[in-house]
Amino acid sequence: MNPTLESIFLAVGGLGLFLFGMKMMSNGLELIAGDRLQGIIKRVTSNRFSAVAVGILATIAINSSTATTIMTVSLVNSGMMNLTQAIGIIMGANVGTTFSAQLIAFKIDQVAPLFIFIGIIMHLFFKQRYIKNIGYAVLGFGILFFGVSVMGIPLKDLANNPSFNAILTSFANPILSILVGFLFTAIIQSSSATMGILVTLHLSGVPIPFYTSVYIILGTNIGTSITTLIASIPASRESKRAALFHIMFDIIGTTVFGTLIYLIPNILAWFEYTWTEKARQVAMFHTLYNFATMFLLLPFVKQVANLMQKLIPGTPDEVDHTYEKKLMYLDEKTSQTPSIAVVNAHLELCRMGKIANENLALAVESFTTKNPELAKKVLKNEKIIDFLSHNIAIKLIWINNMALSGYEAAKIGRMFQLVSDMERIGDHAENIAEYTIIVEDNDLKFSEAAEKELITLSGMTIKLVDLALEAYEQEDISYLSAIHSLEQDIDNLSAEFIENHIERLKLASCEPKSGVIFTDMITDLERSADHANNIAFSMLMEGKKSLH
């Protein structure tokens, strides 16, 4: 075989190992830390500096700025995070993604086989899921650096090949270099991988001018934002604004610093003087460039948020898509890595719970106001709840077959029951709506005392469902004491009101037909409270600390 062709095949094989190892390591890190990061990202304050810090740490922890930004866009889409918070996290994610290139520049590929051996032992021979996940990440780490080693051998030969060097020379044009970085990163959907390859080329002695590498880096940063932009297509306008900021952040940085470098080439001379190794120069430029872009825009976070709102304005007739008969967060168009899939499943369940809760309130209103039109609306909404119940369950089965952390697996397992609890609340709302129609059709009357009792218990039940869903959405156990207490009060009042009803029947102050409806409605409200209690206390079953 032609030596040059053999070198190319070996380099491509090494590249395949490198990309596979990076994917394995990212997935492994996401399994280890992803579930914790969801909570940290969700609870980030509006302080721009803490948001940036969370973005940096989250991206380093899971080795993927794409996963961090898509997770952020999902939280913005749910209304659990505002645009200003998201902008800070996305800025931090752009800085955090530079960590992997710094790591590769340390030239530790010689010990890669040791990491592969350790990773295999941990992943195959330990039963604990957490240790197996760590082993998976370590194995990916080892394969990544073994890929670097395999690539390095033929690249050193190619570095002396005149034809290969002629191809590299053609990238001297800054615009072409930016385009190469952009296209390659957009295709493989990982700036970390592109940067790792670029650093490896320099470690192998491939004569790529530092000037060319700099402009490839600028294009790489823009390319990594494409995945986030695609993920935001089916999402809300606020999510689209967050995704637009991601790509504008990189375009602004490329324009400002690309122009500055073009006009003042001595900036690059400083990098070459400060760090003697070409690979370290590239890694340091990547890091410092992202820090510089972040500091450039950090003082203007609020102004940038306002600009995003003007570029993607709301419309007066904008429709709330909550009640659309489709999945919003578990749509096939949305990127679904394990941690992001779990986040989106949580968001989809919160949406279903909101519809069930609002339907319960609407059903109660239809009954107390004797409005059959509202009752018909409840029956229509129930079809949406049934649709969501069926399709979320299908998606949960799919997610359950993914490589999940122990916490995520427990959380998804519990979601199967939560779907049922939420669907049952919807069923009870449907029952109450049907009582409205029966009462109106048969002109049934209730005593004043019975009506007051139903109004009292309905109000308490709706409040409990509200609290339970908010506790589940925020994953906040501080609500549980109040929820438990309120659920006990509803149980006690339900029993008390049934006894009162029996006494009224004995005294003939309540019609028997109306009494049946009264008893059934008390039962529906009490059972709705039980399901709400299950939803809230599911957090304790997901491995969180005890209520007491």
Coordinates of C-alpha atoms in Angstrom, one line a residue:
M1 CA 0.0 0.0 0.0
N2 CA 1.1 3.5 -0.7
P3 CA 2.8 4.9 2.5
T4 CA 1.0 8.2 2.3
L5 CA -2.4 6.4 1.9
E6 CA -1.5 4.1 4.8
S7 CA -0.8 7.2 7.0
I8 CA -4.1 8.7 6.0
F9 CA -6.0 5.5 6.9
L10 CA -4.2 5.3 10.3
A11 CA -4.9 9.0 11.0
V12 CA -8.6 8.5 10.1
G13 CA -8.7 5.5 12.4
G14 CA -7.1 7.5 15.2
L15 CA -9.6 10.3 14.6
G16 CA -12.4 7.8 14.9
L17 CA -11.0 6.5 18.3
F18 CA -10.6 10.1 19.4
L19 CA -14.2 11.1 18.6
F20 CA -15.6 7.9 20.1
G21 CA -13.5 8.3 23.3
M22 CA -14.7 11.9 23.6
K23 CA -18.3 10.9 23.2
M24 CA -17.9 8.1 25.8
M25 CA -16.2 10.4 28.3
S26 CA -18.9 13.1 27.9
N27 CA -21.6 10.5 28.3
G28 CA -19.9 9.1 31.3
L29 CA -19.4 12.5 33.0
E30 CA -23.0 13.3 32.2
L31 CA -24.1 10.1 33.9
I32 CA -22.0 11.0 37.0
A33 CA -22.8 14.7 37.3
G34 CA -25.7 15.4 35.0
D35 CA -28.5 14.9 37.6
R36 CA -26.8 17.2 40.1
L37 CA -26.1 19.8 37.5
Q38 CA -29.8 20.0 36.6
G39 CA -30.6 21.2 40.1
I40 CA -27.7 23.6 40.2
I41 CA -28.5 25.2 36.8
K42 CA -32.2 25.4 37.7
R43 CA -31.5 27.2 41.0
V44 CA -29.0 29.7 39.6
T45 CA -29.8 33.2 40.8
S46 CA -30.2 36.3 38.5
N47 CA -26.7 37.4 39.5
R48 CA -24.8 37.3 36.3
F49 CA -21.5 36.2 37.9
S50 CA -23.0 33.2 39.6
A51 CA -24.7 32.3 36.3
V52 CA -21.4 32.4 34.5
A53 CA -19.7 30.3 37.2
V54 CA -22.4 27.7 37.0
G55 CA -22.0 27.6 33.2
I56 CA -18.3 27.1 33.5
L57 CA -18.5 24.4 36.1
A58 CA -21.4 22.6 34.4
T59 CA -19.6 22.4 31.1
I60 CA -16.3 21.2 32.6
A61 CA -18.2 18.6 34.6
I62 CA -19.9 17.0 31.6
N63 CA -17.4 18.1 29.0
S64 CA -20.0 19.5 26.7
S65 CA -21.1 23.1 26.2
T66 CA -23.8 21.9 23.8
A67 CA -25.4 19.8 26.5
T68 CA -25.2 22.7 29.0
T69 CA -26.8 25.2 26.6
I70 CA -29.5 22.8 25.4
M71 CA -30.4 22.0 29.0
T72 CA -30.5 25.8 29.7
V73 CA -32.7 26.4 26.6
S74 CA -35.1 23.7 27.9
L75 CA -35.4 25.4 31.3
V76 CA -36.0 28.7 29.7
N77 CA -38.7 27.1 27.5
S78 CA -40.4 25.8 30.7
G79 CA -40.4 29.2 32.3
M80 CA -38.2 28.0 35.1
M81 CA -35.3 30.3 34.1
N82 CA -35.4 33.8 32.5
L83 CA -33.3 35.0 29.6
T84 CA -30.9 37.0 31.7
Q85 CA -29.9 33.9 33.7
A86 CA -29.6 31.9 30.5
I87 CA -27.2 34.4 29.0
G88 CA -24.9 34.2 32.0
I89 CA -24.9 30.3 31.8
I90 CA -24.2 30.3 28.1
M91 CA -21.3 32.7 28.5
G92 CA -19.9 30.4 31.1
A93 CA -20.4 27.3 28.9
N94 CA -18.3 28.9 26.2
V95 CA -15.4 29.3 28.7
G96 CA -15.9 25.8 30.2
T97 CA -15.6 24.1 26.9
T98 CA -12.0 25.2 26.6
F99 CA -10.9 22.9 29.4
S100 CA -10.6 19.7 27.3
A101 CA -8.2 21.4 24.8
Q102 CA -6.0 22.4 27.7
L103 CA -6.0 18.8 29.0
I104 CA -5.1 17.3 25.6
A105 CA -2.2 19.8 25.3
F106 CA -0.5 18.2 28.4
K107 CA 0.5 15.2 26.2
I108 CA -0.6 12.4 28.5
D109 CA -1.4 10.0 25.6
Q110 CA 1.5 7.7 26.7
V111 CA -0.5 6.6 29.8
A112 CA -3.8 6.2 27.8
P113 CA -3.6 2.3 27.9
L114 CA -3.6 2.5 31.7
F115 CA -6.8 4.6 31.8
I116 CA -8.4 2.1 29.3
F117 CA -7.5 -0.8 31.6
I118 CA -8.8 0.9 34.7
G119 CA -11.9 2.0 33.0
I120 CA -12.7 -1.5 31.7
I121 CA -12.1 -3.0 35.2
M122 CA -14.4 -0.5 36.8
H123 CA -17.1 -0.7 34.2
L124 CA -17.2 -4.5 33.7
F125 CA -16.4 -5.9 37.2
F126 CA -18.2 -3.6 39.6
K127 CA -21.9 -3.9 40.2
Q128 CA -22.5 -0.4 41.7
R129 CA -24.0 1.8 38.9
Y130 CA -22.0 4.9 40.1
I131 CA -18.7 3.1 39.9
K132 CA -19.6 1.6 36.5
N133 CA -20.4 5.1 35.3
I134 CA -17.1 6.4 36.5
G135 CA -15.4 3.5 34.8
Y136 CA -17.2 4.4 31.5
A137 CA -15.9 8.0 31.7
V138 CA -12.4 6.8 32.5
L139 CA -12.5 4.3 29.6
G140 CA -13.7 7.1 27.3
F141 CA -10.8 9.3 28.6
G142 CA -8.3 6.5 27.9
I143 CA -9.7 5.9 24.3
L144 CA -9.7 9.6 23.6
F145 CA -5.9 9.9 24.4
F146 CA -5.2 6.6 22.7
G147 CA -6.8 8.1 19.6
V148 CA -4.5 11.1 20.0
S149 CA -1.5 8.7 20.1
V150 CA -2.7 6.7 17.1
M151 CA -3.3 9.9 15.1
G152 CA 0.0 11.3 16.1
I153 CA 2.1 8.6 14.4
P154 CA 0.9 9.1 10.8
L155 CA 0.5 12.9 11.3
K156 CA 4.2 13.1 12.0
D157 CA 4.9 11.4 8.7
L158 CA 2.4 13.6 6.9
A159 CA 4.0 16.7 8.4
N160 CA 6.9 16.1 6.0
N161 CA 4.8 15.5 3.0
P162 CA 4.9 18.4 0.5
S163 CA 1.4 17.6 -0.9
F164 CA -0.2 17.6 2.6
N165 CA 1.6 20.9 3.5
A166 CA 0.3 22.4 0.3
I167 CA -3.3 21.7 1.4
L168 CA -2.6 23.3 4.8
T169 CA -1.2 26.4 3.0
S170 CA -4.5 26.9 1.2
F171 CA -6.1 27.6 4.6
A172 CA -4.1 30.7 5.1
N173 CA -7.0 32.9 4.2
P174 CA -8.8 34.0 7.5
I175 CA -12.3 33.7 6.0
L176 CA -11.6 30.2 4.7
S177 CA -10.1 29.2 8.1
I178 CA -13.2 30.4 9.9
L179 CA -15.4 28.6 7.4
V180 CA -13.4 25.3 7.9
G181 CA -13.7 25.6 11.7
F182 CA -17.4 26.4 11.5
L183 CA -18.4 23.6 9.1
F184 CA -16.4 20.9 10.8
T185 CA -17.8 21.7 14.2
A186 CA -21.3 22.1 12.9
I187 CA -21.1 18.6 11.4
I188 CA -19.6 16.8 14.4
Q189 CA -21.6 19.0 16.9
S190 CA -18.7 19.4 19.3
S191 CA -16.3 22.3 19.6
S192 CA -14.3 20.2 22.2
A193 CA -13.7 17.5 19.5
T194 CA -12.6 20.1 16.9
M195 CA -10.3 21.7 19.3
G196 CA -8.9 18.4 20.4
I197 CA -8.1 17.5 16.8
L198 CA -6.5 20.9 16.2
V199 CA -4.3 20.6 19.3
T200 CA -3.3 17.0 18.3
L201 CA -2.2 18.2 14.9
H202 CA 0.1 20.7 16.6
L203 CA 1.4 18.0 19.1
S204 CA 2.2 15.9 16.0
G205 CA 4.3 18.6 14.5
V206 CA 2.0 19.3 11.6
P207 CA 3.1 22.8 10.3
I208 CA -0.2 24.7 10.6
P209 CA 0.6 28.3 11.1
F210 CA -0.6 29.7 14.5
Y211 CA -2.4 32.5 12.5
T212 CA -4.4 29.9 10.7
S213 CA -5.3 27.9 13.8
V214 CA -6.6 31.1 15.5
Y215 CA -9.1 31.7 12.7
I216 CA -10.2 28.0 12.7
I217 CA -10.8 28.5 16.5
L218 CA -13.0 31.5 15.8
G219 CA -15.1 29.5 13.3
T220 CA -15.3 26.5 15.7
N221 CA -16.9 28.7 18.3
I222 CA -19.7 29.7 15.9
G223 CA -20.2 26.1 14.7
T224 CA -20.9 24.8 18.2
S225 CA -23.9 27.1 18.5
I226 CA -25.8 25.5 15.6
T227 CA -27.0 22.5 17.6
T228 CA -28.5 24.8 20.2
L229 CA -30.2 26.9 17.5
I230 CA -31.7 23.7 16.0
A231 CA -32.9 22.5 19.5
S232 CA -34.7 25.8 20.0
I233 CA -36.8 25.6 16.8
P234 CA -39.8 23.8 18.4
A235 CA -39.4 25.8 21.7
S236 CA -40.8 29.1 23.0
R237 CA -39.8 32.5 21.8
E238 CA -37.8 33.0 25.0
S239 CA -35.8 29.8 24.2
K240 CA -35.2 31.0 20.7
R241 CA -33.8 34.3 22.2
A242 CA -31.4 32.3 24.4
A243 CA -30.2 30.2 21.4
L244 CA -29.9 33.4 19.3
F245 CA -27.7 34.9 22.0
H246 CA -25.5 31.8 21.9
I247 CA -24.7 32.2 18.2
M248 CA -24.5 36.0 18.4
F249 CA -22.0 35.7 21.3
D250 CA -19.7 33.8 19.1
I251 CA -20.3 36.0 16.0
I252 CA -19.6 39.2 18.0
G253 CA -16.4 37.6 19.5
T254 CA -15.2 36.4 16.1
T255 CA -15.9 39.8 14.5
V256 CA -14.3 41.9 17.2
F257 CA -11.2 39.8 18.0
G258 CA -10.8 38.5 14.4
T259 CA -10.6 42.1 13.2
L260 CA -8.3 43.1 16.1
I261 CA -5.9 40.2 15.3
Y262 CA -6.0 41.0 11.6
L263 CA -5.1 44.7 12.3
I264 CA -2.6 44.0 15.1
P265 CA -0.8 40.7 14.4
N266 CA 1.5 41.4 17.4
I267 CA -1.3 40.0 19.6
L268 CA -0.4 36.6 18.3
A269 CA 3.3 37.2 18.8
W270 CA 2.6 37.6 22.5
F271 CA 1.1 34.1 22.6
E272 CA 4.1 32.6 20.7
Y273 CA 6.5 34.4 23.1
T274 CA 4.7 33.4 26.3
W275 CA 4.2 29.7 25.4
T276 CA 6.8 27.9 23.4
E277 CA 4.8 24.8 22.5
K278 CA 2.4 25.2 19.5
A279 CA -0.3 23.0 21.1
R280 CA -0.3 25.1 24.3
Q281 CA -0.5 28.3 22.3
V282 CA -3.6 27.1 20.5
A283 CA -5.2 25.9 23.8
M284 CA -4.4 29.1 25.6
F285 CA -5.8 31.3 22.7
H286 CA -9.0 29.3 22.8
T287 CA -9.4 29.8 26.5
L288 CA -8.4 33.5 26.7
Y289 CA -10.4 34.3 23.6
N290 CA -13.6 33.0 25.2
F291 CA -12.8 34.7 28.5
A292 CA -12.2 38.0 26.6
T293 CA -15.5 37.7 24.7
M294 CA -17.3 36.9 28.0
F295 CA -15.8 40.0 29.7
L296 CA -16.6 42.1 26.7
L297 CA -20.3 41.3 26.9
L298 CA -20.7 40.6 30.7
P299 CA -21.4 44.3 31.6
F300 CA -24.2 44.4 29.0
V301 CA -26.2 41.3 29.9
K302 CA -29.5 43.2 30.5
Q303 CA -29.0 45.3 27.3
V304 CA -28.2 42.1 25.4
A305 CA -31.4 40.5 26.8
N306 CA -33.4 43.5 25.6
L307 CA -31.8 43.3 22.2
M308 CA -32.7 39.6 21.9
Q309 CA -36.3 40.5 22.7
K310 CA -36.4 43.1 20.0
L311 CA -34.8 40.7 17.4
I312 CA -37.4 38.0 18.3
P313 CA -40.4 40.1 19.5
G314 CA -43.5 38.7 21.0
T315 CA -46.7 39.1 19.1
P316 CA -50.0 40.4 20.4
D317 CA -51.8 37.3 19.2
E318 CA -49.1 34.9 20.3
V319 CA -50.8 31.6 21.3
D320 CA -50.0 29.7 24.4
H321 CA -49.0 26.2 23.2
T322 CA -49.5 24.5 26.6
Y323 CA -52.9 23.0 25.5
E324 CA -51.7 21.8 22.1
K325 CA -52.2 18.0 21.6
K326 CA -48.5 17.2 21.1
L327 CA -45.4 16.7 23.1
M328 CA -43.5 19.9 23.6
Y329 CA -40.3 18.9 25.4
L330 CA -39.9 15.3 24.3
D331 CA -40.3 16.0 20.6
E332 CA -38.0 14.0 18.3
K333 CA -36.5 17.3 17.0
T334 CA -35.0 18.0 20.4
S335 CA -31.5 16.7 21.2
Q336 CA -32.0 14.0 23.8
T337 CA -28.8 13.0 25.6
P338 CA -29.6 11.1 28.9
S339 CA -29.5 14.1 31.3
I340 CA -31.3 16.4 28.8
A341 CA -34.0 13.7 28.2
V342 CA -34.6 13.4 31.9
V343 CA -34.9 17.2 32.2
N344 CA -37.3 17.3 29.3
A345 CA -39.4 14.4 30.7
H346 CA -39.6 16.4 34.0
L347 CA -40.8 19.5 32.0
E348 CA -43.3 17.5 30.1
L349 CA -44.7 16.1 33.3
C350 CA -44.9 19.5 34.8
R351 CA -46.9 20.7 31.8
M352 CA -49.3 17.8 32.0
G353 CA -49.7 18.5 35.7
K354 CA -50.5 22.1 35.0
I355 CA -53.2 21.1 32.5
A356 CA -54.7 18.6 35.0
N357 CA -54.7 21.2 37.8
E358 CA -56.3 23.9 35.7
N359 CA -58.8 21.4 34.5
L360 CA -59.7 20.5 38.1
A361 CA -60.2 24.2 38.9
L362 CA -62.3 24.7 35.8
A363 CA -64.4 21.7 36.6
V364 CA -65.1 23.0 40.1
E365 CA -66.0 26.4 38.7
S366 CA -68.4 24.8 36.2
F367 CA -70.1 23.0 39.1
T368 CA -70.3 25.9 41.5
T369 CA -71.5 28.3 38.8
K370 CA -73.8 25.7 37.2
N371 CA -72.1 26.3 33.8
P372 CA -72.3 23.4 31.4
E373 CA -70.2 25.2 28.8
L374 CA -67.2 25.2 31.1
A375 CA -67.9 21.5 31.8
K376 CA -67.7 20.8 28.1
K377 CA -64.3 22.6 28.0
V378 CA -63.1 20.3 30.8
L379 CA -64.1 17.2 28.8
K380 CA -62.3 18.6 25.8
N381 CA -59.1 19.2 27.8
E382 CA -59.3 15.7 29.3
K383 CA -58.5 14.4 25.8
I384 CA -55.3 16.3 25.8
I385 CA -54.4 14.9 29.2
D386 CA -55.1 11.3 28.0
F387 CA -52.9 12.0 24.9
L388 CA -50.1 13.2 27.1
S389 CA -50.4 10.4 29.5
H390 CA -50.1 7.8 26.7
N391 CA -47.3 9.4 24.8
I392 CA -45.2 10.5 27.8
A393 CA -45.3 6.8 29.0
I394 CA -44.0 5.7 25.6
K395 CA -41.1 8.2 25.8
L396 CA -40.3 7.2 29.4
I397 CA -39.8 3.6 28.2
W398 CA -37.4 4.9 25.6
I399 CA -35.5 7.1 28.1
N400 CA -35.4 4.2 30.6
N401 CA -33.4 2.2 28.1
M402 CA -30.7 4.9 27.8
A403 CA -27.5 4.9 29.9
L404 CA -28.8 6.7 33.0
S405 CA -27.2 7.4 36.3
G406 CA -28.6 5.8 39.4
Y407 CA -30.5 9.0 40.4
E408 CA -31.8 9.5 36.9
A409 CA -33.0 5.9 36.6
A410 CA -34.9 6.2 39.9
K411 CA -36.4 9.5 38.8
I412 CA -37.6 8.1 35.5
G413 CA -38.9 5.0 37.2
R414 CA -41.0 7.2 39.5
M415 CA -42.3 9.2 36.6
F416 CA -44.3 6.2 35.4
Q417 CA -46.4 6.5 38.6
L418 CA -46.5 10.3 38.4
V419 CA -48.0 10.1 34.9
S420 CA -50.7 7.9 36.4
D421 CA -51.3 10.3 39.4
M422 CA -51.6 13.3 37.1
E423 CA -53.9 11.4 34.7
R424 CA -56.1 10.4 37.6
I425 CA -56.5 14.0 38.7
G426 CA -57.7 14.7 35.2
D427 CA -60.2 11.9 35.5
H428 CA -61.6 13.3 38.7
A429 CA -61.9 16.7 37.0
E430 CA -63.8 15.0 34.2
N431 CA -66.1 13.3 36.8
I432 CA -66.9 16.7 38.4
A433 CA -67.6 18.2 35.0
E434 CA -70.0 15.4 34.3
Y435 CA -71.8 16.1 37.6
T436 CA -72.4 19.6 36.4
I437 CA -74.1 18.4 33.3
I438 CA -76.2 15.9 35.3
V439 CA -77.2 18.6 37.8
E440 CA -78.3 20.9 35.1
D441 CA -80.1 18.3 33.0
N442 CA -82.1 17.1 36.0
D443 CA -82.4 20.5 37.8
L444 CA -81.0 19.1 41.0
K445 CA -80.7 21.3 44.1
F446 CA -78.3 21.3 47.0
S447 CA -78.8 22.6 50.5
E448 CA -76.9 25.7 51.5
A449 CA -74.7 23.8 53.9
A450 CA -73.8 21.2 51.3
E451 CA -72.8 23.9 48.8
K452 CA -70.6 25.6 51.4
E453 CA -68.9 22.3 52.2
L454 CA -68.2 21.5 48.6
I455 CA -66.8 25.0 48.0
T456 CA -64.6 24.6 51.1
L457 CA -63.2 21.2 50.2
S458 CA -62.8 22.2 46.5
G459 CA -60.7 25.3 47.4
M460 CA -58.5 23.2 49.7
T461 CA -58.0 20.5 47.1
I462 CA -57.1 22.9 44.4
K463 CA -54.6 24.7 46.7
L464 CA -53.0 21.3 47.6
V465 CA -52.7 20.3 43.9
D466 CA -51.1 23.7 43.2
L467 CA -48.6 23.3 46.1
A468 CA -47.8 19.7 45.1
L469 CA -47.1 20.6 41.5
E470 CA -45.0 23.6 42.4
A471 CA -43.0 21.5 44.9
Y472 CA -42.4 18.8 42.2
E473 CA -41.5 21.4 39.5
Q474 CA -39.0 23.1 41.8
E475 CA -37.9 19.9 43.4
D476 CA -38.2 21.6 46.8
I477 CA -39.0 19.4 49.8
S478 CA -39.6 22.5 52.0
Y479 CA -43.2 22.3 50.7
L480 CA -43.8 18.8 52.0
S481 CA -44.8 19.6 55.6
A482 CA -47.5 22.0 54.5
I483 CA -48.7 19.6 51.8
H484 CA -48.9 16.7 54.3
S485 CA -50.8 18.8 56.8
L486 CA -53.3 20.1 54.2
E487 CA -53.9 16.6 52.8
Q488 CA -54.7 15.4 56.4
D489 CA -57.1 18.3 56.8
I490 CA -58.8 17.3 53.5
D491 CA -59.1 13.7 54.7
N492 CA -60.6 14.7 58.0
L493 CA -63.0 17.2 56.4
S494 CA -64.1 14.7 53.8
A495 CA -65.1 12.2 56.6
E496 CA -66.8 15.0 58.5
F497 CA -68.8 16.3 55.5
I498 CA -69.9 12.8 54.6
E499 CA -71.3 12.4 58.2
N500 CA -73.0 15.8 57.9
H501 CA -74.5 14.7 54.6
I502 CA -75.9 11.5 56.2
E503 CA -77.5 13.6 58.9
R504 CA -79.1 15.9 56.3
L505 CA -80.5 12.9 54.5
K506 CA -82.0 11.7 57.8
L507 CA -83.6 15.1 58.3
A508 CA -84.8 15.1 54.6
S509 CA -83.0 18.5 54.1
C510 CA -81.2 17.1 51.1
E511 CA -82.6 15.3 48.0
P512 CA -81.3 11.7 47.6
K513 CA -80.3 12.3 44.0
S514 CA -78.3 15.4 44.9
G515 CA -76.9 13.4 47.8
V516 CA -75.3 10.9 45.5
I517 CA -73.6 13.6 43.5
F518 CA -72.4 15.2 46.8
T519 CA -70.9 12.0 48.0
D520 CA -69.2 11.2 44.7
M521 CA -67.8 14.7 44.4
I522 CA -66.4 14.5 47.9
T523 CA -64.7 11.3 46.9
D524 CA -63.3 12.8 43.7
L525 CA -61.8 15.8 45.6
E526 CA -60.4 13.6 48.4
R527 CA -58.7 11.2 45.9
S528 CA -57.4 14.2 43.9
A529 CA -55.7 15.3 47.1
D530 CA -54.2 11.8 47.6
H531 CA -52.8 11.9 44.0
A532 CA -51.4 15.4 44.6
N533 CA -49.7 14.1 47.8
N534 CA -48.2 11.2 45.9
I535 CA -46.7 13.7 43.3
A536 CA -45.1 15.9 46.0
F537 CA -43.7 13.0 48.1
S538 CA -42.3 11.3 45.0
M539 CA -39.2 13.5 45.6
L540 CA -38.4 11.5 48.8
M541 CA -38.7 8.3 46.8
E542 CA -36.1 9.7 44.3
G543 CA -33.4 9.4 46.9
K544 CA -33.8 12.8 48.6
K545 CA -33.6 13.3 52.3
S546 CA -36.4 12.4 54.6
L547 CA -39.2 14.9 55.4
H548 CA -38.3 14.6 59.1

